[in-house]
Amino acid sequence: MSLGKLIGVALGPGDPELITLKGLKALQNADLIFYPASSIKESKITSFSYDILKQLNVETESLPLVIPMTGKNREMHYQKAFDEIHKELKKGKNVAVVSEGDALFYSTFGYILKIAQEANVDCKVIPGIPAFIATGAEGEKPVTEGNQALKVIARPNGFEEIEEALKENQTLVVMKMSVLDNWSDFLEKQNRSFFYIERVGTPQQYSTSNVQDLKLRTIPYFSLIIIYA
């Protein structure tokens, strides 16, 4: 039996209506869907991708791939996830793996894709709207324009890294910004316009461009900030 095809499908930033038509069709036509989950405890699944997926009302069977968002042995978890996928591909099934945002932008699927390509698996990727693009739309302000550059940093090592990036005439997007504290103090010193958002595209979405609003706010994992040039 020939191997099935592996399809990476981007779900978009959080609003189920922001998936592409091509992505939705791929999920409807797949034999099986896998979604990344950070944990499964007492039948409770922690998965942002699944939260989006279940709102699409796709009848295709879906299963979790447990991959912790942080910690050691990441490569081992990705390999284990691919092994589960590969087992289904060997049955001739066309398997979709979903990802919030874009499928190859700071995405779990990007790691799985590399392993699949090394195993000579037939792969296809369907792109989607990344969170920072959706954030620009929510803020109703161009992310960048003219000759301005754009830089994206995820999980910054410290505010020094961000400060160095801001020396250039560029807009800066910081993702997974919860690794740092005292954002309000830093932003006050920079005196640059910004737009902060968390859980973009979901009913829990919160956003602000007022530094005072961040003083007592706990920054969650699914958050990002655009600091404008």
mmCIF file with all atom_site columns, C-alpha atoms in Angstrom:
data_model
loop_
_atom_site.group_PDB
_atom_site.id
_atom_site.type_symbol
_atom_site.label_atom_id
_atom_site.label_alt_id
_atom_site.label_comp_id
_atom_site.label_asym_id
_atom_site.label_entity_id
_atom_site.label_seq_id
_atom_site.pdbx_PDB_ins_code
_atom_site.Cartn_x
_atom_site.Cartn_y
_atom_site.Cartn_z
_atom_site.occupancy
_atom_site.B_iso_or_equiv
_atom_site.pdbx_formal_charge
_atom_site.auth_seq_id
_atom_site.auth_comp_id
_atom_site.auth_asym_id
_atom_site.auth_atom_id
_atom_site.pdbx_PDB_model_num
ATOM 1   C CA . MET A 1 1   ? 0.000   0.000  0.000  1.00 0.00 ? 1   MET A CA 1
ATOM 2   C CA . SER A 1 2   ? 1.338   3.435  -0.918 1.00 0.00 ? 2   SER A CA 1
ATOM 3   C CA . LEU A 1 3   ? 1.802   6.131  1.708  1.00 0.00 ? 3   LEU A CA 1
ATOM 4   C CA . GLY A 1 4   ? -0.902  8.729  2.154  1.00 0.00 ? 4   GLY A CA 1
ATOM 5   C CA . LYS A 1 5   ? -0.208  12.445 1.886  1.00 0.00 ? 5   LYS A CA 1
ATOM 6   C CA . LEU A 1 6   ? 0.633   14.710 4.829  1.00 0.00 ? 6   LEU A CA 1
ATOM 7   C CA . ILE A 1 7   ? -1.120  18.081 4.686  1.00 0.00 ? 7   ILE A CA 1
ATOM 8   C CA . GLY A 1 8   ? -0.291  20.969 6.988  1.00 0.00 ? 8   GLY A CA 1
ATOM 9   C CA . VAL A 1 9   ? -3.382  23.135 7.387  1.00 0.00 ? 9   VAL A CA 1
ATOM 10  C CA . ALA A 1 10  ? -3.258  26.597 8.932  1.00 0.00 ? 10  ALA A CA 1
ATOM 11  C CA . LEU A 1 11  ? -6.321  27.488 10.984 1.00 0.00 ? 11  LEU A CA 1
ATOM 12  C CA . GLY A 1 12  ? -5.669  31.211 11.253 1.00 0.00 ? 12  GLY A CA 1
ATOM 13  C CA . PRO A 1 13  ? -5.225  33.226 14.450 1.00 0.00 ? 13  PRO A CA 1
ATOM 14  C CA . GLY A 1 14  ? -8.259  32.129 16.455 1.00 0.00 ? 14  GLY A CA 1
ATOM 15  C CA . ASP A 1 15  ? -11.472 33.198 14.767 1.00 0.00 ? 15  ASP A CA 1
ATOM 16  C CA . PRO A 1 16  ? -12.769 30.073 12.951 1.00 0.00 ? 16  PRO A CA 1
ATOM 17  C CA . GLU A 1 17  ? -14.073 32.259 10.120 1.00 0.00 ? 17  GLU A CA 1
ATOM 18  C CA . LEU A 1 18  ? -10.498 33.253 9.251  1.00 0.00 ? 18  LEU A CA 1
ATOM 19  C CA . ILE A 1 19  ? -9.462  29.834 7.952  1.00 0.00 ? 19  ILE A CA 1
ATOM 20  C CA . THR A 1 20  ? -9.014  29.813 4.158  1.00 0.00 ? 20  THR A CA 1
ATOM 21  C CA . LEU A 1 21  ? -11.511 28.012 1.929  1.00 0.00 ? 21  LEU A CA 1
ATOM 22  C CA . LYS A 1 22  ? -8.680  25.775 0.730  1.00 0.00 ? 22  LYS A CA 1
ATOM 23  C CA . GLY A 1 23  ? -7.767  24.889 4.297  1.00 0.00 ? 23  GLY A CA 1
ATOM 24  C CA . LEU A 1 24  ? -11.352 24.048 5.207  1.00 0.00 ? 24  LEU A CA 1
ATOM 25  C CA . LYS A 1 25  ? -11.746 21.833 2.124  1.00 0.00 ? 25  LYS A CA 1
ATOM 26  C CA . ALA A 1 26  ? -8.532  20.005 2.994  1.00 0.00 ? 26  ALA A CA 1
ATOM 27  C CA . LEU A 1 27  ? -9.866  19.209 6.466  1.00 0.00 ? 27  LEU A CA 1
ATOM 28  C CA . GLN A 1 28  ? -13.181 18.024 5.060  1.00 0.00 ? 28  GLN A CA 1
ATOM 29  C CA . ASN A 1 29  ? -11.440 15.759 2.544  1.00 0.00 ? 29  ASN A CA 1
ATOM 30  C CA . ALA A 1 30  ? -8.748  14.356 4.851  1.00 0.00 ? 30  ALA A CA 1
ATOM 31  C CA . ASP A 1 31  ? -9.047  10.830 6.251  1.00 0.00 ? 31  ASP A CA 1
ATOM 32  C CA . LEU A 1 32  ? -7.732  11.920 9.646  1.00 0.00 ? 32  LEU A CA 1
ATOM 33  C CA . ILE A 1 33  ? -6.839  15.166 11.416 1.00 0.00 ? 33  ILE A CA 1
ATOM 34  C CA . PHE A 1 34  ? -4.173  15.578 14.087 1.00 0.00 ? 34  PHE A CA 1
ATOM 35  C CA . TYR A 1 35  ? -4.000  18.684 16.284 1.00 0.00 ? 35  TYR A CA 1
ATOM 36  C CA . PRO A 1 36  ? -1.187  19.700 18.678 1.00 0.00 ? 36  PRO A CA 1
ATOM 37  C CA . ALA A 1 37  ? -2.078  19.566 22.371 1.00 0.00 ? 37  ALA A CA 1
ATOM 38  C CA . SER A 1 38  ? 0.153   20.742 25.203 1.00 0.00 ? 38  SER A CA 1
ATOM 39  C CA . SER A 1 39  ? -1.393  18.297 27.672 1.00 0.00 ? 39  SER A CA 1
ATOM 40  C CA . ILE A 1 40  ? -4.201  15.821 28.296 1.00 0.00 ? 40  ILE A CA 1
ATOM 41  C CA . LYS A 1 41  ? -5.240  15.427 31.927 1.00 0.00 ? 41  LYS A CA 1
ATOM 42  C CA . GLU A 1 42  ? -8.327  13.553 33.109 1.00 0.00 ? 42  GLU A CA 1
ATOM 43  C CA . SER A 1 43  ? -9.750  13.669 29.579 1.00 0.00 ? 43  SER A CA 1
ATOM 44  C CA . LYS A 1 44  ? -9.292  17.461 29.471 1.00 0.00 ? 44  LYS A CA 1
ATOM 45  C CA . ILE A 1 45  ? -7.359  18.508 26.372 1.00 0.00 ? 45  ILE A CA 1
ATOM 46  C CA . THR A 1 46  ? -5.337  21.724 26.373 1.00 0.00 ? 46  THR A CA 1
ATOM 47  C CA . SER A 1 47  ? -5.113  22.722 22.733 1.00 0.00 ? 47  SER A CA 1
ATOM 48  C CA . PHE A 1 48  ? -5.704  26.111 21.136 1.00 0.00 ? 48  PHE A CA 1
ATOM 49  C CA . SER A 1 49  ? -5.797  24.429 17.711 1.00 0.00 ? 49  SER A CA 1
ATOM 50  C CA . TYR A 1 50  ? -8.554  22.090 18.858 1.00 0.00 ? 50  TYR A CA 1
ATOM 51  C CA . ASP A 1 51  ? -10.542 25.015 20.257 1.00 0.00 ? 51  ASP A CA 1
ATOM 52  C CA . ILE A 1 52  ? -10.595 26.455 16.731 1.00 0.00 ? 52  ILE A CA 1
ATOM 53  C CA . LEU A 1 53  ? -11.045 23.120 14.964 1.00 0.00 ? 53  LEU A CA 1
ATOM 54  C CA . LYS A 1 54  ? -14.168 22.076 16.861 1.00 0.00 ? 54  LYS A CA 1
ATOM 55  C CA . GLN A 1 55  ? -15.931 25.293 15.818 1.00 0.00 ? 55  GLN A CA 1
ATOM 56  C CA . LEU A 1 56  ? -15.517 24.396 12.137 1.00 0.00 ? 56  LEU A CA 1
ATOM 57  C CA . ASN A 1 57  ? -17.935 21.447 12.422 1.00 0.00 ? 57  ASN A CA 1
ATOM 58  C CA . VAL A 1 58  ? -15.714 19.229 10.282 1.00 0.00 ? 58  VAL A CA 1
ATOM 59  C CA . GLU A 1 59  ? -16.856 15.601 10.487 1.00 0.00 ? 59  GLU A CA 1
ATOM 60  C CA . THR A 1 60  ? -13.386 14.115 9.866  1.00 0.00 ? 60  THR A CA 1
ATOM 61  C CA . GLU A 1 61  ? -12.007 12.150 12.828 1.00 0.00 ? 61  GLU A CA 1
ATOM 62  C CA . SER A 1 62  ? -9.495  14.182 14.850 1.00 0.00 ? 62  SER A CA 1
ATOM 63  C CA . LEU A 1 63  ? -6.838  13.064 17.342 1.00 0.00 ? 63  LEU A CA 1
ATOM 64  C CA . PRO A 1 64  ? -4.389  14.949 19.600 1.00 0.00 ? 64  PRO A CA 1
ATOM 65  C CA . LEU A 1 65  ? -0.616  15.047 19.298 1.00 0.00 ? 65  LEU A CA 1
ATOM 66  C CA . VAL A 1 66  ? 0.749   15.771 22.774 1.00 0.00 ? 66  VAL A CA 1
ATOM 67  C CA . ILE A 1 67  ? 3.659   18.194 22.428 1.00 0.00 ? 67  ILE A CA 1
ATOM 68  C CA . PRO A 1 68  ? 4.516   20.363 25.472 1.00 0.00 ? 68  PRO A CA 1
ATOM 69  C CA . MET A 1 69  ? 4.903   24.064 24.615 1.00 0.00 ? 69  MET A CA 1
ATOM 70  C CA . THR A 1 70  ? 8.018   24.399 26.762 1.00 0.00 ? 70  THR A CA 1
ATOM 71  C CA . GLY A 1 71  ? 10.623  22.194 28.396 1.00 0.00 ? 71  GLY A CA 1
ATOM 72  C CA . LYS A 1 72  ? 13.366  19.806 27.376 1.00 0.00 ? 72  LYS A CA 1
ATOM 73  C CA . ASN A 1 73  ? 13.349  16.925 24.886 1.00 0.00 ? 73  ASN A CA 1
ATOM 74  C CA . ARG A 1 74  ? 11.394  18.898 22.288 1.00 0.00 ? 74  ARG A CA 1
ATOM 75  C CA . GLU A 1 75  ? 12.958  16.910 19.439 1.00 0.00 ? 75  GLU A CA 1
ATOM 76  C CA . MET A 1 76  ? 11.858  13.676 21.079 1.00 0.00 ? 76  MET A CA 1
ATOM 77  C CA . HIS A 1 77  ? 8.267   14.925 21.283 1.00 0.00 ? 77  HIS A CA 1
ATOM 78  C CA . TYR A 1 78  ? 8.291   15.984 17.621 1.00 0.00 ? 78  TYR A CA 1
ATOM 79  C CA . GLN A 1 79  ? 9.678   12.616 16.560 1.00 0.00 ? 79  GLN A CA 1
ATOM 80  C CA . LYS A 1 80  ? 7.062   10.799 18.622 1.00 0.00 ? 80  LYS A CA 1
ATOM 81  C CA . ALA A 1 81  ? 4.337   12.962 17.062 1.00 0.00 ? 81  ALA A CA 1
ATOM 82  C CA . PHE A 1 82  ? 5.591   12.177 13.570 1.00 0.00 ? 82  PHE A CA 1
ATOM 83  C CA . ASP A 1 83  ? 5.706   8.460  14.374 1.00 0.00 ? 83  ASP A CA 1
ATOM 84  C CA . GLU A 1 84  ? 1.993   8.599  15.215 1.00 0.00 ? 84  GLU A CA 1
ATOM 85  C CA . ILE A 1 85  ? 1.289   10.410 11.957 1.00 0.00 ? 85  ILE A CA 1
ATOM 86  C CA . HIS A 1 86  ? 3.499   8.061  9.948  1.00 0.00 ? 86  HIS A CA 1
ATOM 87  C CA . LYS A 1 87  ? 1.626   5.050  11.281 1.00 0.00 ? 87  LYS A CA 1
ATOM 88  C CA . GLU A 1 88  ? -1.579  6.416  9.738  1.00 0.00 ? 88  GLU A CA 1
ATOM 89  C CA . LEU A 1 89  ? 0.132   7.433  6.497  1.00 0.00 ? 89  LEU A CA 1
ATOM 90  C CA . LYS A 1 90  ? 1.329   3.843  6.084  1.00 0.00 ? 90  LYS A CA 1
ATOM 91  C CA . LYS A 1 91  ? -2.325  2.795  6.048  1.00 0.00 ? 91  LYS A CA 1
ATOM 92  C CA . GLY A 1 92  ? -2.778  4.929  2.928  1.00 0.00 ? 92  GLY A CA 1
ATOM 93  C CA . LYS A 1 93  ? -4.616  7.685  4.791  1.00 0.00 ? 93  LYS A CA 1
ATOM 94  C CA . ASN A 1 94  ? -4.318  11.327 3.832  1.00 0.00 ? 94  ASN A CA 1
ATOM 95  C CA . VAL A 1 95  ? -3.536  13.023 7.129  1.00 0.00 ? 95  VAL A CA 1
ATOM 96  C CA . ALA A 1 96  ? -4.004  16.705 7.975  1.00 0.00 ? 96  ALA A CA 1
ATOM 97  C CA . VAL A 1 97  ? -2.081  18.346 10.811 1.00 0.00 ? 97  VAL A CA 1
ATOM 98  C CA . VAL A 1 98  ? -3.548  21.661 11.903 1.00 0.00 ? 98  VAL A CA 1
ATOM 99  C CA . SER A 1 99  ? -1.833  24.668 13.367 1.00 0.00 ? 99  SER A CA 1
ATOM 100 C CA . GLU A 1 100 ? -3.101  27.979 14.667 1.00 0.00 ? 100 GLU A CA 1
ATOM 101 C CA . GLY A 1 101 ? -1.863  31.001 12.755 1.00 0.00 ? 101 GLY A CA 1
ATOM 102 C CA . ASP A 1 102 ? 0.204   30.044 9.720  1.00 0.00 ? 102 ASP A CA 1
ATOM 103 C CA . ALA A 1 103 ? 1.430   26.473 9.309  1.00 0.00 ? 103 ALA A CA 1
ATOM 104 C CA . LEU A 1 104 ? 5.098   27.468 8.925  1.00 0.00 ? 104 LEU A CA 1
ATOM 105 C CA . PHE A 1 105 ? 5.384   30.578 11.103 1.00 0.00 ? 105 PHE A CA 1
ATOM 106 C CA . TYR A 1 106 ? 6.627   29.664 14.611 1.00 0.00 ? 106 TYR A CA 1
ATOM 107 C CA . SER A 1 107 ? 4.573   26.519 14.237 1.00 0.00 ? 107 SER A CA 1
ATOM 108 C CA . THR A 1 108 ? 4.708   22.965 15.543 1.00 0.00 ? 108 THR A CA 1
ATOM 109 C CA . PHE A 1 109 ? 4.023   21.720 12.046 1.00 0.00 ? 109 PHE A CA 1
ATOM 110 C CA . GLY A 1 110 ? 7.279   23.225 10.798 1.00 0.00 ? 110 GLY A CA 1
ATOM 111 C CA . TYR A 1 111 ? 9.250   20.744 12.919 1.00 0.00 ? 111 TYR A CA 1
ATOM 112 C CA . ILE A 1 112 ? 7.065   17.830 11.874 1.00 0.00 ? 112 ILE A CA 1
ATOM 113 C CA . LEU A 1 113 ? 7.441   18.809 8.220  1.00 0.00 ? 113 LEU A CA 1
ATOM 114 C CA . LYS A 1 114 ? 11.245  18.551 8.400  1.00 0.00 ? 114 LYS A CA 1
ATOM 115 C CA . ILE A 1 115 ? 11.037  15.021 9.809  1.00 0.00 ? 115 ILE A CA 1
ATOM 116 C CA . ALA A 1 116 ? 8.430   14.030 7.216  1.00 0.00 ? 116 ALA A CA 1
ATOM 117 C CA . GLN A 1 117 ? 10.562  15.314 4.345  1.00 0.00 ? 117 GLN A CA 1
ATOM 118 C CA . GLU A 1 118 ? 13.558  13.326 5.611  1.00 0.00 ? 118 GLU A CA 1
ATOM 119 C CA . ALA A 1 119 ? 11.306  10.248 5.554  1.00 0.00 ? 119 ALA A CA 1
ATOM 120 C CA . ASN A 1 120 ? 10.327  11.017 1.923  1.00 0.00 ? 120 ASN A CA 1
ATOM 121 C CA . VAL A 1 121 ? 6.681   11.614 2.799  1.00 0.00 ? 121 VAL A CA 1
ATOM 122 C CA . ASP A 1 122 ? 4.564   13.422 0.195  1.00 0.00 ? 122 ASP A CA 1
ATOM 123 C CA . CYS A 1 123 ? 3.719   16.750 1.849  1.00 0.00 ? 123 CYS A CA 1
ATOM 124 C CA . LYS A 1 124 ? 1.554   19.778 1.134  1.00 0.00 ? 124 LYS A CA 1
ATOM 125 C CA . VAL A 1 125 ? 1.186   22.980 3.131  1.00 0.00 ? 125 VAL A CA 1
ATOM 126 C CA . ILE A 1 126 ? -1.832  25.299 3.124  1.00 0.00 ? 126 ILE A CA 1
ATOM 127 C CA . PRO A 1 127 ? -0.980  28.744 4.531  1.00 0.00 ? 127 PRO A CA 1
ATOM 128 C CA . GLY A 1 128 ? -3.062  30.921 6.798  1.00 0.00 ? 128 GLY A CA 1
ATOM 129 C CA . ILE A 1 129 ? -3.255  34.283 8.552  1.00 0.00 ? 129 ILE A CA 1
ATOM 130 C CA . PRO A 1 130 ? -0.606  34.642 11.273 1.00 0.00 ? 130 PRO A CA 1
ATOM 131 C CA . ALA A 1 131 ? -1.537  36.260 14.565 1.00 0.00 ? 131 ALA A CA 1
ATOM 132 C CA . PHE A 1 132 ? 0.464   39.447 14.028 1.00 0.00 ? 132 PHE A CA 1
ATOM 133 C CA . ILE A 1 133 ? -1.349  40.180 10.750 1.00 0.00 ? 133 ILE A CA 1
ATOM 134 C CA . ALA A 1 134 ? -4.703  39.719 12.491 1.00 0.00 ? 134 ALA A CA 1
ATOM 135 C CA . THR A 1 135 ? -3.423  41.982 15.266 1.00 0.00 ? 135 THR A CA 1
ATOM 136 C CA . GLY A 1 136 ? -2.661  44.729 12.770 1.00 0.00 ? 136 GLY A CA 1
ATOM 137 C CA . ALA A 1 137 ? -6.233  44.486 11.506 1.00 0.00 ? 137 ALA A CA 1
ATOM 138 C CA . GLU A 1 138 ? -7.629  44.663 15.037 1.00 0.00 ? 138 GLU A CA 1
ATOM 139 C CA . GLY A 1 139 ? -5.514  47.738 15.729 1.00 0.00 ? 139 GLY A CA 1
ATOM 140 C CA . GLU A 1 140 ? -6.677  49.318 12.450 1.00 0.00 ? 140 GLU A CA 1
ATOM 141 C CA . LYS A 1 141 ? -3.155  50.540 11.730 1.00 0.00 ? 141 LYS A CA 1
ATOM 142 C CA . PRO A 1 142 ? -0.690  49.363 9.054  1.00 0.00 ? 142 PRO A CA 1
ATOM 143 C CA . VAL A 1 143 ? 1.875   46.978 10.497 1.00 0.00 ? 143 VAL A CA 1
ATOM 144 C CA . THR A 1 144 ? 4.492   48.530 8.227  1.00 0.00 ? 144 THR A CA 1
ATOM 145 C CA . GLU A 1 145 ? 4.502   50.684 5.117  1.00 0.00 ? 145 GLU A CA 1
ATOM 146 C CA . GLY A 1 146 ? 6.729   52.509 2.660  1.00 0.00 ? 146 GLY A CA 1
ATOM 147 C CA . ASN A 1 147 ? 10.411  51.713 3.184  1.00 0.00 ? 147 ASN A CA 1
ATOM 148 C CA . GLN A 1 148 ? 9.998   50.631 6.809  1.00 0.00 ? 148 GLN A CA 1
ATOM 149 C CA . ALA A 1 149 ? 11.361  47.227 7.759  1.00 0.00 ? 149 ALA A CA 1
ATOM 150 C CA . LEU A 1 150 ? 9.632   44.660 9.948  1.00 0.00 ? 150 LEU A CA 1
ATOM 151 C CA . LYS A 1 151 ? 11.284  42.415 12.516 1.00 0.00 ? 151 LYS A CA 1
ATOM 152 C CA . VAL A 1 152 ? 9.682   39.573 14.455 1.00 0.00 ? 152 VAL A CA 1
ATOM 153 C CA . ILE A 1 153 ? 11.071  38.229 17.732 1.00 0.00 ? 153 ILE A CA 1
ATOM 154 C CA . ALA A 1 154 ? 9.643   35.273 19.637 1.00 0.00 ? 154 ALA A CA 1
ATOM 155 C CA . ARG A 1 155 ? 10.505  34.495 23.263 1.00 0.00 ? 155 ARG A CA 1
ATOM 156 C CA . PRO A 1 156 ? 12.980  37.390 23.640 1.00 0.00 ? 156 PRO A CA 1
ATOM 157 C CA . ASN A 1 157 ? 15.970  36.778 25.905 1.00 0.00 ? 157 ASN A CA 1
ATOM 158 C CA . GLY A 1 158 ? 15.576  40.153 27.559 1.00 0.00 ? 158 GLY A CA 1
ATOM 159 C CA . PHE A 1 159 ? 14.516  43.745 27.025 1.00 0.00 ? 159 PHE A CA 1
ATOM 160 C CA . GLU A 1 160 ? 18.047  44.513 25.810 1.00 0.00 ? 160 GLU A CA 1
ATOM 161 C CA . GLU A 1 161 ? 17.344  42.436 22.690 1.00 0.00 ? 161 GLU A CA 1
ATOM 162 C CA . ILE A 1 162 ? 14.146  44.388 22.035 1.00 0.00 ? 162 ILE A CA 1
ATOM 163 C CA . GLU A 1 163 ? 15.794  47.737 22.726 1.00 0.00 ? 163 GLU A CA 1
ATOM 164 C CA . GLU A 1 164 ? 18.556  46.939 20.222 1.00 0.00 ? 164 GLU A CA 1
ATOM 165 C CA . ALA A 1 165 ? 15.981  46.071 17.543 1.00 0.00 ? 165 ALA A CA 1
ATOM 166 C CA . LEU A 1 166 ? 14.140  49.336 18.147 1.00 0.00 ? 166 LEU A CA 1
ATOM 167 C CA . LYS A 1 167 ? 17.231  51.371 17.257 1.00 0.00 ? 167 LYS A CA 1
ATOM 168 C CA . GLU A 1 168 ? 16.474  50.690 13.600 1.00 0.00 ? 168 GLU A CA 1
ATOM 169 C CA . ASN A 1 169 ? 13.706  52.352 11.589 1.00 0.00 ? 169 ASN A CA 1
ATOM 170 C CA . GLN A 1 170 ? 11.495  49.303 11.775 1.00 0.00 ? 170 GLN A CA 1
ATOM 171 C CA . THR A 1 171 ? 8.306   48.008 13.292 1.00 0.00 ? 171 THR A CA 1
ATOM 172 C CA . LEU A 1 172 ? 8.880   45.274 15.843 1.00 0.00 ? 172 LEU A CA 1
ATOM 173 C CA . VAL A 1 173 ? 6.550   42.354 16.541 1.00 0.00 ? 173 VAL A CA 1
ATOM 174 C CA . VAL A 1 174 ? 7.204   40.453 19.768 1.00 0.00 ? 174 VAL A CA 1
ATOM 175 C CA . MET A 1 175 ? 5.479   37.092 20.113 1.00 0.00 ? 175 MET A CA 1
ATOM 176 C CA . LYS A 1 176 ? 5.318   34.832 23.172 1.00 0.00 ? 176 LYS A CA 1
ATOM 177 C CA . MET A 1 177 ? 6.145   37.931 25.166 1.00 0.00 ? 177 MET A CA 1
ATOM 178 C CA . SER A 1 178 ? 5.055   36.429 28.499 1.00 0.00 ? 178 SER A CA 1
ATOM 179 C CA . VAL A 1 179 ? 8.661   35.279 29.092 1.00 0.00 ? 179 VAL A CA 1
ATOM 180 C CA . LEU A 1 180 ? 9.382   38.852 30.229 1.00 0.00 ? 180 LEU A CA 1
ATOM 181 C CA . ASP A 1 181 ? 7.844   40.922 33.030 1.00 0.00 ? 181 ASP A CA 1
ATOM 182 C CA . ASN A 1 182 ? 7.483   44.681 33.526 1.00 0.00 ? 182 ASN A CA 1
ATOM 183 C CA . TRP A 1 183 ? 6.379   45.454 29.988 1.00 0.00 ? 183 TRP A CA 1
ATOM 184 C CA . SER A 1 184 ? 4.690   48.646 31.113 1.00 0.00 ? 184 SER A CA 1
ATOM 185 C CA . ASP A 1 185 ? 7.949   50.052 32.526 1.00 0.00 ? 185 ASP A CA 1
ATOM 186 C CA . PHE A 1 186 ? 9.818   49.210 29.332 1.00 0.00 ? 186 PHE A CA 1
ATOM 187 C CA . LEU A 1 187 ? 7.182   50.727 27.050 1.00 0.00 ? 187 LEU A CA 1
ATOM 188 C CA . GLU A 1 188 ? 7.032   53.937 29.071 1.00 0.00 ? 188 GLU A CA 1
ATOM 189 C CA . LYS A 1 189 ? 10.782  54.402 28.621 1.00 0.00 ? 189 LYS A CA 1
ATOM 190 C CA . GLN A 1 190 ? 10.577  53.794 24.863 1.00 0.00 ? 190 GLN A CA 1
ATOM 191 C CA . ASN A 1 191 ? 7.793   56.312 24.288 1.00 0.00 ? 191 ASN A CA 1
ATOM 192 C CA . ARG A 1 192 ? 6.696   54.637 21.041 1.00 0.00 ? 192 ARG A CA 1
ATOM 193 C CA . SER A 1 193 ? 3.194   53.775 19.927 1.00 0.00 ? 193 SER A CA 1
ATOM 194 C CA . PHE A 1 194 ? 2.230   50.127 20.293 1.00 0.00 ? 194 PHE A CA 1
ATOM 195 C CA . PHE A 1 195 ? -0.697  47.758 20.087 1.00 0.00 ? 195 PHE A CA 1
ATOM 196 C CA . TYR A 1 196 ? -0.938  44.840 22.506 1.00 0.00 ? 196 TYR A CA 1
ATOM 197 C CA . ILE A 1 197 ? -3.279  41.887 22.101 1.00 0.00 ? 197 ILE A CA 1
ATOM 198 C CA . GLU A 1 198 ? -3.929  38.552 23.749 1.00 0.00 ? 198 GLU A CA 1
ATOM 199 C CA . ARG A 1 199 ? -5.953  35.576 22.496 1.00 0.00 ? 199 ARG A CA 1
ATOM 200 C CA . VAL A 1 200 ? -6.620  37.326 19.196 1.00 0.00 ? 200 VAL A CA 1
ATOM 201 C CA . GLY A 1 201 ? -9.750  36.208 17.383 1.00 0.00 ? 201 GLY A CA 1
ATOM 202 C CA . THR A 1 202 ? -11.293 34.469 20.394 1.00 0.00 ? 202 THR A CA 1
ATOM 203 C CA . PRO A 1 203 ? -14.124 35.538 22.725 1.00 0.00 ? 203 PRO A CA 1
ATOM 204 C CA . GLN A 1 204 ? -11.414 36.162 25.366 1.00 0.00 ? 204 GLN A CA 1
ATOM 205 C CA . GLN A 1 205 ? -9.571  38.660 23.168 1.00 0.00 ? 205 GLN A CA 1
ATOM 206 C CA . TYR A 1 206 ? -8.191  41.701 24.967 1.00 0.00 ? 206 TYR A CA 1
ATOM 207 C CA . SER A 1 207 ? -6.269  44.566 23.404 1.00 0.00 ? 207 SER A CA 1
ATOM 208 C CA . THR A 1 208 ? -4.928  47.969 24.326 1.00 0.00 ? 208 THR A CA 1
ATOM 209 C CA . SER A 1 209 ? -2.591  50.707 23.168 1.00 0.00 ? 209 SER A CA 1
ATOM 210 C CA . ASN A 1 210 ? -2.497  52.346 26.608 1.00 0.00 ? 210 ASN A CA 1
ATOM 211 C CA . VAL A 1 211 ? 0.542   51.505 28.698 1.00 0.00 ? 211 VAL A CA 1
ATOM 212 C CA . GLN A 1 212 ? -1.386  52.095 31.924 1.00 0.00 ? 212 GLN A CA 1
ATOM 213 C CA . ASP A 1 213 ? -3.624  49.123 31.114 1.00 0.00 ? 213 ASP A CA 1
ATOM 214 C CA . LEU A 1 214 ? -0.621  46.784 31.226 1.00 0.00 ? 214 LEU A CA 1
ATOM 215 C CA . LYS A 1 215 ? 0.647   47.788 34.662 1.00 0.00 ? 215 LYS A CA 1
ATOM 216 C CA . LEU A 1 216 ? -1.435  45.278 36.597 1.00 0.00 ? 216 LEU A CA 1
ATOM 217 C CA . ARG A 1 217 ? -2.111  42.821 33.783 1.00 0.00 ? 217 ARG A CA 1
ATOM 218 C CA . THR A 1 218 ? -0.672  39.304 33.723 1.00 0.00 ? 218 THR A CA 1
ATOM 219 C CA . ILE A 1 219 ? 0.598   38.562 30.216 1.00 0.00 ? 219 ILE A CA 1
ATOM 220 C CA . PRO A 1 220 ? -0.604  35.130 28.977 1.00 0.00 ? 220 PRO A CA 1
ATOM 221 C CA . TYR A 1 221 ? 1.208   32.769 26.589 1.00 0.00 ? 221 TYR A CA 1
ATOM 222 C CA . PHE A 1 222 ? -0.975  33.658 23.596 1.00 0.00 ? 222 PHE A CA 1
ATOM 223 C CA . SER A 1 223 ? -0.114  37.338 23.436 1.00 0.00 ? 223 SER A CA 1
ATOM 224 C CA . LEU A 1 224 ? 1.885   39.648 21.213 1.00 0.00 ? 224 LEU A CA 1
ATOM 225 C CA . ILE A 1 225 ? 2.739   43.275 20.802 1.00 0.00 ? 225 ILE A CA 1
ATOM 226 C CA . ILE A 1 226 ? 3.407   45.459 17.782 1.00 0.00 ? 226 ILE A CA 1
ATOM 227 C CA . ILE A 1 227 ? 5.776   48.346 18.540 1.00 0.00 ? 227 ILE A CA 1
ATOM 228 C CA . TYR A 1 228 ? 5.550   50.764 15.652 1.00 0.00 ? 228 TYR A CA 1
ATOM 229 C CA . ALA A 1 229 ? 8.432   52.468 13.847 1.00 0.00 ? 229 ALA A CA 1
#
